[in-house]
């Protein structure tokens, strides 16, 4: 099957390399220079010190031919992508962004079949055509705002790179948002790997304070279960540099607005104050500026 991946970042490169094993892949990059690099030298996936190269097609075109497109750009790139997707013929679109800042605008994207995805793979971009795999996870996909499964997306699934269908996009995305709102700003501010948030007793306390503020805003399931999930993810991704810390280290804009900003807006709608999250948001924005 022909599959297009929009965005040649950490997640885009990882997905392109894995899916290219069984499908005809095209990675749509932001720049022609990156597309040429990928066409000439392939994508290098570094895992446990070993490097594997794969050769999907790459293009910097803004017209996407494939019926299935996986969108792996950051939240703040999406308005540009939406402008190019709107006039396209009906397609199946799978959006893999963390956070929920994009949810309102997805409703304005008419004519396409839309799925949201929650990704638990860990990936770190090491160069224009190099990605380090920090633990393979799962992609949970859900129809948005409602619908059924997708044979096309299901056919991507393999034992070592699974795609799992679950209805109920809100619970899936809000569950991931809770995790990201707790882990990403703190790791960004403290400049620590995810595992340190539970290994150091002081950081662990800070993590719990953020959780106690975010949980009542999102109103998600059982509190003890959700707290355990946050701790488990810190443990499972203990060597990961969170995507927010990666962005800060590379001098890039972070997804703080799509993650903490979304929670703060929701808190304000519900008349809940969230001073710790507000503090963290300003700290991250200050770090972005500097
Ligand atoms: N990395 C991870 O482990 C995880 C990431 N995610 C989510 O996945 C999404 C992507 O993350 P990640 O891959 O780390 O981010 P990156 O910043 O590494 O990648 C985003 C890519 O999109 C490219 N891009 C920007 N605009 C366009 C455009 N118009 N057309 C084509 N490409 C474009 C960027 O190019 P350029 O660099 O030239 O701007 C960049 O290569 C995020 O929303 C993140 O929250 C979710 C789970 C884990
Ligand atoms: C789950 C976590 C925190 C893993 O690093 C992540 O999604 C991210 O870094 O954005």
Short mmCIF file of C-alpha atoms and ligand atoms in Angstrom, two decimals:
data_model
loop_
_atom_site.label_atom_id
_atom_site.label_comp_id
_atom_site.label_asym_id
_atom_site.label_seq_id
_atom_site.Cartn_x
_atom_site.Cartn_y
_atom_site.Cartn_z
CA UNK A 1 0.00 0.00 0.00
CA UNK A 2 1.13 3.57 -0.69
CA UNK A 3 1.51 5.59 2.52
CA UNK A 4 2.60 9.20 2.97
CA UNK A 5 4.22 10.56 6.11
CA UNK A 6 4.17 14.33 6.53
CA UNK A 7 7.16 15.53 8.57
CA UNK A 8 10.68 14.17 8.69
CA UNK A 9 11.32 14.63 12.40
CA UNK A 10 11.98 12.00 15.06
CA UNK A 11 8.57 10.32 14.75
CA UNK A 12 8.27 10.76 10.97
CA UNK A 13 11.68 9.17 10.32
CA UNK A 14 11.00 6.30 12.74
CA UNK A 15 7.58 5.53 11.23
CA UNK A 16 8.92 5.82 7.67
CA UNK A 17 11.76 3.39 8.37
CA UNK A 18 9.51 0.77 10.00
CA UNK A 19 6.59 1.04 7.59
CA UNK A 20 8.84 1.00 4.52
CA UNK A 21 9.53 -2.67 5.24
CA UNK A 22 6.05 -3.67 3.98
CA UNK A 23 4.68 -0.58 2.20
CA UNK A 24 5.56 2.00 -0.44
CA UNK A 25 6.48 4.97 1.72
CA UNK A 26 6.96 8.63 0.89
CA UNK A 27 8.22 11.04 3.56
CA UNK A 28 7.12 14.62 2.90
CA UNK A 29 9.79 16.84 4.41
CA UNK A 30 9.86 20.56 5.10
CA UNK A 31 12.96 21.19 3.01
CA UNK A 32 14.17 19.80 -0.32
CA UNK A 33 17.65 19.40 1.19
CA UNK A 34 16.33 16.88 3.73
CA UNK A 35 14.32 15.02 1.05
CA UNK A 36 17.46 14.75 -1.12
CA UNK A 37 19.49 13.47 1.85
CA UNK A 38 16.92 10.75 2.52
CA UNK A 39 16.67 9.77 -1.16
CA UNK A 40 20.46 9.54 -1.50
CA UNK A 41 21.49 8.01 1.83
CA UNK A 42 18.32 6.56 3.33
CA UNK A 43 17.03 6.84 6.89
CA UNK A 44 19.37 5.55 9.61
CA UNK A 45 17.64 4.10 12.66
CA UNK A 46 20.01 3.71 15.61
CA UNK A 47 18.97 1.13 18.17
CA UNK A 48 21.09 -0.34 20.97
CA UNK A 49 24.23 0.92 19.22
CA UNK A 50 23.32 -0.76 15.87
CA UNK A 51 22.31 1.22 12.78
CA UNK A 52 19.85 0.04 10.15
CA UNK A 53 19.29 1.95 6.91
CA UNK A 54 16.05 2.00 4.94
CA UNK A 55 15.24 3.74 1.67
CA UNK A 56 11.73 5.18 1.45
CA UNK A 57 10.96 7.81 -1.18
CA UNK A 58 11.19 11.42 0.05
CA UNK A 59 9.77 14.63 -1.33
CA UNK A 60 9.28 18.25 -0.31
CA UNK A 61 6.10 18.54 -2.41
CA UNK A 62 2.98 20.02 -0.81
CA UNK A 63 0.59 17.84 -2.78
CA UNK A 64 0.15 14.44 -1.22
CA UNK A 65 -0.77 11.54 -3.53
CA UNK A 66 -1.40 8.73 -1.06
CA UNK A 67 -4.84 7.79 0.27
CA UNK A 68 -3.38 7.29 3.75
CA UNK A 69 -1.34 10.11 5.28
CA UNK A 70 0.30 10.03 8.71
CA UNK A 71 0.86 13.56 10.00
CA UNK A 72 3.92 13.79 12.25
CA UNK A 73 4.67 17.52 12.32
CA UNK A 74 4.51 19.47 15.60
CA UNK A 75 1.22 21.04 16.72
CA UNK A 76 2.35 24.53 15.69
CA UNK A 77 3.12 23.36 12.12
CA UNK A 78 -0.42 22.08 11.62
CA UNK A 79 -2.15 25.28 10.35
CA UNK A 80 0.20 25.26 7.34
CA UNK A 81 -0.45 21.56 6.69
CA UNK A 82 -4.24 22.08 7.00
CA UNK A 83 -4.08 24.67 4.19
CA UNK A 84 -2.58 22.04 1.93
CA UNK A 85 -4.85 19.20 3.06
CA UNK A 86 -8.12 21.11 2.66
CA UNK A 87 -8.19 21.10 -1.17
CA UNK A 88 -6.98 17.46 -1.46
CA UNK A 89 -9.35 14.65 -2.48
CA UNK A 90 -10.79 12.70 0.47
CA UNK A 91 -8.08 10.86 2.36
CA UNK A 92 -7.56 8.94 5.58
CA UNK A 93 -5.50 11.13 7.92
CA UNK A 94 -3.83 9.94 11.10
CA UNK A 95 -2.60 12.72 13.42
CA UNK A 96 0.09 11.70 15.92
CA UNK A 97 0.61 14.93 17.89
CA UNK A 98 0.96 14.97 21.66
CA UNK A 99 -1.28 17.40 23.50
CA UNK A 100 -4.77 18.48 22.46
CA UNK A 101 -4.25 21.96 21.07
CA UNK A 102 -5.10 20.70 17.57
CA UNK A 103 -8.44 19.14 18.41
CA UNK A 104 -10.62 22.19 17.68
CA UNK A 105 -9.05 22.73 14.26
CA UNK A 106 -9.45 19.05 13.28
CA UNK A 107 -13.22 19.65 13.29
CA UNK A 108 -12.73 22.26 10.54
CA UNK A 109 -10.95 19.82 8.23
CA UNK A 110 -13.88 18.71 6.08
CA UNK A 111 -14.12 15.83 3.62
CA UNK A 112 -11.39 13.58 5.06
CA UNK A 113 -11.65 10.57 7.38
CA UNK A 114 -9.73 11.56 10.49
CA UNK A 115 -8.03 9.50 13.18
CA UNK A 116 -6.11 10.74 16.19
CA UNK A 117 -3.20 8.72 17.48
CA UNK A 118 -1.35 8.34 20.72
CA UNK A 119 2.23 7.21 20.30
CA UNK A 120 4.27 5.57 23.02
CA UNK A 121 7.41 5.02 20.93
CA UNK A 122 10.41 7.03 22.09
CA UNK A 123 12.37 8.69 19.28
CA UNK A 124 15.16 11.25 19.16
CA UNK A 125 16.23 12.97 15.94
CA UNK A 126 20.02 12.84 15.62
CA UNK A 127 20.41 14.38 12.16
CA UNK A 128 18.40 15.18 9.03
CA UNK A 129 18.21 11.46 8.17
CA UNK A 130 19.07 9.86 11.53
CA UNK A 131 16.81 8.86 14.38
CA UNK A 132 17.57 7.08 17.61
CA UNK A 133 14.93 4.63 18.77
CA UNK A 134 14.56 4.81 22.56
CA UNK A 135 12.08 2.02 23.11
CA UNK A 136 9.42 0.70 20.81
CA UNK A 137 5.82 1.17 21.94
CA UNK A 138 2.39 1.23 20.35
CA UNK A 139 0.28 3.58 18.26
CA UNK A 140 -3.30 3.68 19.52
CA UNK A 141 -5.60 5.18 16.89
CA UNK A 142 -9.19 6.40 17.30
CA UNK A 143 -11.73 7.82 14.87
CA UNK A 144 -12.37 11.55 15.24
CA UNK A 145 -14.90 12.77 16.16
CA UNK A 146 -16.56 9.41 15.65
CA UNK A 147 -16.49 6.51 13.21
CA UNK A 148 -15.15 3.02 12.95
CA UNK A 149 -11.82 1.27 12.53
CA UNK A 150 -9.64 1.62 9.44
CA UNK A 151 -8.47 -1.38 7.45
CA UNK A 152 -5.74 0.75 5.93
CA UNK A 153 -4.29 1.72 9.33
CA UNK A 154 -4.76 -1.77 10.75
CA UNK A 155 -2.80 -3.20 7.80
CA UNK A 156 0.26 -1.22 8.94
CA UNK A 157 0.44 -3.15 12.20
CA UNK A 158 3.19 -5.69 12.79
CA UNK A 159 4.21 -7.50 15.98
CA UNK A 160 7.19 -5.20 16.49
CA UNK A 161 5.45 -1.98 15.38
CA UNK A 162 1.81 -2.29 16.46
CA UNK A 163 -1.18 -0.10 15.62
CA UNK A 164 -4.13 -0.71 17.94
CA UNK A 165 -7.69 0.56 17.38
CA UNK A 166 -9.65 2.04 20.30
CA UNK A 167 -12.78 4.13 20.06
CA UNK A 168 -13.09 7.14 22.39
CA UNK A 169 -10.44 9.60 21.23
CA UNK A 170 -10.94 11.89 24.26
CA UNK A 171 -9.94 9.31 26.89
CA UNK A 172 -6.92 8.23 24.84
CA UNK A 173 -5.63 11.72 24.08
CA UNK A 174 -6.47 13.16 27.50
CA UNK A 175 -4.72 10.20 29.16
CA UNK A 176 -1.57 10.94 27.14
CA UNK A 177 -1.99 14.67 27.80
CA UNK A 178 -2.01 14.03 31.54
CA UNK A 179 1.28 12.14 31.21
CA UNK A 180 2.86 14.81 29.01
CA UNK A 181 1.64 17.69 31.19
CA UNK A 182 3.25 16.04 34.22
CA UNK A 183 6.53 14.85 32.66
CA UNK A 184 7.44 17.23 29.82
CA UNK A 185 7.53 20.70 31.46
CA UNK A 186 9.27 19.38 34.59
CA UNK A 187 11.96 17.48 32.68
CA UNK A 188 12.37 20.57 30.48
CA UNK A 189 12.84 22.93 33.41
CA UNK A 190 15.00 20.60 35.51
CA UNK A 191 17.00 19.35 32.50
CA UNK A 192 16.65 15.71 33.56
CA UNK A 193 15.77 12.42 31.89
CA UNK A 194 12.26 11.05 32.55
CA UNK A 195 13.43 8.44 35.08
CA UNK A 196 14.95 11.05 37.37
CA UNK A 197 11.47 12.35 38.15
CA UNK A 198 10.79 9.23 40.18
CA UNK A 199 14.35 8.38 41.25
CA UNK A 200 15.00 11.66 43.07
CA UNK A 201 12.59 12.04 46.04
CA UNK A 202 12.40 15.83 45.63
CA UNK A 203 11.60 15.66 41.92
CA UNK A 204 9.10 12.87 42.68
CA UNK A 205 7.30 15.26 45.03
CA UNK A 206 7.22 17.95 42.33
CA UNK A 207 5.81 15.41 39.85
CA UNK A 208 3.02 14.56 42.31
CA UNK A 209 2.25 18.25 42.86
CA UNK A 210 1.84 18.78 39.11
CA UNK A 211 -0.29 15.63 38.84
CA UNK A 212 -2.56 16.81 41.70
CA UNK A 213 -3.22 20.00 39.77
CA UNK A 214 -3.74 18.50 36.31
CA UNK A 215 -5.82 15.45 37.25
CA UNK A 216 -8.97 17.33 38.43
CA UNK A 217 -8.93 19.47 35.30
CA UNK A 218 -8.99 16.53 32.89
CA UNK A 219 -11.44 14.42 34.95
CA UNK A 220 -10.15 11.08 33.78
CA UNK A 221 -10.91 7.74 35.41
CA UNK A 222 -9.47 6.62 38.70
CA UNK A 223 -6.94 8.97 40.34
CA UNK A 224 -4.71 6.24 41.82
CA UNK A 225 -4.62 4.38 38.48
CA UNK A 226 -3.71 7.55 36.58
CA UNK A 227 -0.94 8.44 39.04
CA UNK A 228 0.44 4.91 38.70
CA UNK A 229 0.40 5.32 34.90
CA UNK A 230 2.45 8.53 35.14
CA UNK A 231 4.99 6.81 37.42
CA UNK A 232 5.07 3.69 35.20
CA UNK A 233 5.79 5.80 32.10
CA UNK A 234 8.65 7.59 33.89
CA UNK A 235 10.03 4.14 34.72
CA UNK A 236 9.45 2.64 31.25
CA UNK A 237 11.01 5.67 29.51
CA UNK A 238 13.56 6.33 32.23
CA UNK A 239 16.42 6.95 29.78
CA UNK A 240 14.36 9.15 27.46
CA UNK A 241 15.00 12.81 27.02
CA UNK A 242 11.39 14.06 26.81
CA UNK A 243 10.39 15.71 23.54
CA UNK A 244 10.17 19.06 25.36
CA UNK A 245 13.68 18.79 26.75
CA UNK A 246 14.93 17.72 23.30
CA UNK A 247 13.34 20.84 21.79
CA UNK A 248 14.89 23.10 24.44
CA UNK A 249 18.33 21.56 23.99
CA UNK A 250 18.09 22.05 20.21
CA UNK A 251 16.91 25.66 20.62
CA UNK A 252 13.53 24.79 19.04
CA UNK A 253 10.04 25.96 19.95
CA UNK A 254 8.32 23.50 22.32
CA UNK A 255 4.75 22.19 22.40
CA UNK A 256 4.08 23.84 25.79
CA UNK A 257 0.96 25.62 24.47
CA UNK A 258 -0.57 22.41 23.10
CA UNK A 259 0.15 20.55 26.35
CA UNK A 260 0.16 22.79 29.46
CA UNK A 261 -1.58 25.68 27.65
CA UNK A 262 -4.50 23.42 26.74
CA UNK A 263 -4.85 22.25 30.36
CA UNK A 264 -4.65 25.85 31.65
CA UNK A 265 -7.42 26.97 29.24
CA UNK A 266 -9.60 24.07 30.37
CA UNK A 267 -8.87 24.87 34.03
CA UNK A 268 -9.90 28.47 33.47
CA UNK A 269 -13.18 27.33 31.79
CA UNK A 270 -13.87 25.24 34.90
CA UNK A 271 -12.82 28.00 37.36
CA UNK A 272 -9.95 25.86 38.66
CA UNK A 273 -6.66 27.57 39.47
CA UNK A 274 -3.45 25.83 38.41
CA UNK A 275 -0.56 27.98 39.72
CA UNK A 276 2.13 25.29 39.40
CA UNK A 277 1.28 24.59 35.76
CA UNK A 278 1.17 28.30 35.07
CA UNK A 279 4.62 28.67 36.68
CA UNK A 280 5.97 25.79 34.57
CA UNK A 281 4.48 27.23 31.38
CA UNK A 282 6.18 30.57 31.90
CA UNK A 283 9.44 28.88 32.87
CA UNK A 284 9.45 26.85 29.63
CA UNK A 285 8.55 29.89 27.51
CA UNK A 286 11.38 31.81 29.17
CA UNK A 287 13.78 28.96 28.39
CA UNK A 288 12.57 28.97 24.76
CA UNK A 289 13.41 32.69 24.55
CA UNK A 290 16.85 32.20 25.98
N1 LIG B 1 9.67 12.28 19.64
C1 LIG B 1 8.92 11.48 20.36
O1 LIG B 1 9.44 10.55 21.02
C2 LIG B 1 7.42 11.63 20.39
C3 LIG B 1 6.77 12.66 19.68
N2 LIG B 1 5.39 12.72 19.68
C4 LIG B 1 4.66 13.76 18.95
O2 LIG B 1 4.90 13.62 17.55
C5 LIG B 1 4.92 14.90 16.91
C6 LIG B 1 6.24 15.01 16.15
O3 LIG B 1 7.29 14.95 17.11
P1 LIG B 1 8.81 14.88 16.67
O4 LIG B 1 8.94 13.99 15.49
O5 LIG B 1 9.58 14.59 17.89
O6 LIG B 1 9.05 16.39 16.20
P2 LIG B 1 10.21 16.98 15.29
O7 LIG B 1 10.32 18.42 15.60
O8 LIG B 1 11.41 16.11 15.38
O9 LIG B 1 9.62 16.80 13.82
C7 LIG B 1 8.69 17.62 13.20
C8 LIG B 1 9.08 17.67 11.74
O10 LIG B 1 8.06 18.29 10.97
C9 LIG B 1 8.71 19.02 9.94
N3 LIG B 1 7.83 19.99 9.29
C10 LIG B 1 7.47 21.21 9.73
N4 LIG B 1 6.65 21.79 8.84
C11 LIG B 1 6.50 20.92 7.80
C12 LIG B 1 5.80 20.94 6.57
N5 LIG B 1 5.07 21.99 6.20
N6 LIG B 1 5.86 19.86 5.75
C13 LIG B 1 6.61 18.79 6.08
N7 LIG B 1 7.32 18.73 7.24
C14 LIG B 1 7.25 19.76 8.09
C15 LIG B 1 9.87 19.67 10.68
O11 LIG B 1 10.84 20.16 9.77
P3 LIG B 1 11.87 21.31 10.24
O12 LIG B 1 12.76 20.65 11.26
O13 LIG B 1 12.56 21.67 8.97
O14 LIG B 1 11.03 22.39 10.84
C16 LIG B 1 10.37 18.48 11.49
O15 LIG B 1 11.27 17.69 10.75
C17 LIG B 1 4.83 15.95 18.03
O16 LIG B 1 3.54 16.49 18.07
C18 LIG B 1 5.15 15.17 19.30
O17 LIG B 1 4.43 15.66 20.38
C19 LIG B 1 4.64 11.79 20.34
C20 LIG B 1 5.24 10.79 21.07
C21 LIG B 1 6.66 10.64 21.17
C1 LIG B 2 5.87 9.80 27.10
C2 LIG B 2 6.94 10.84 26.88
C3 LIG B 2 7.08 11.71 28.09
C4 LIG B 2 8.19 10.03 26.66
O1 LIG B 2 9.36 10.77 26.64
C5 LIG B 2 6.59 11.67 25.66
O2 LIG B 2 5.58 11.46 25.03
C6 LIG B 2 7.40 12.84 25.26
O3 LIG B 2 8.58 12.92 25.55
O4 LIG B 2 6.80 13.73 24.61
#
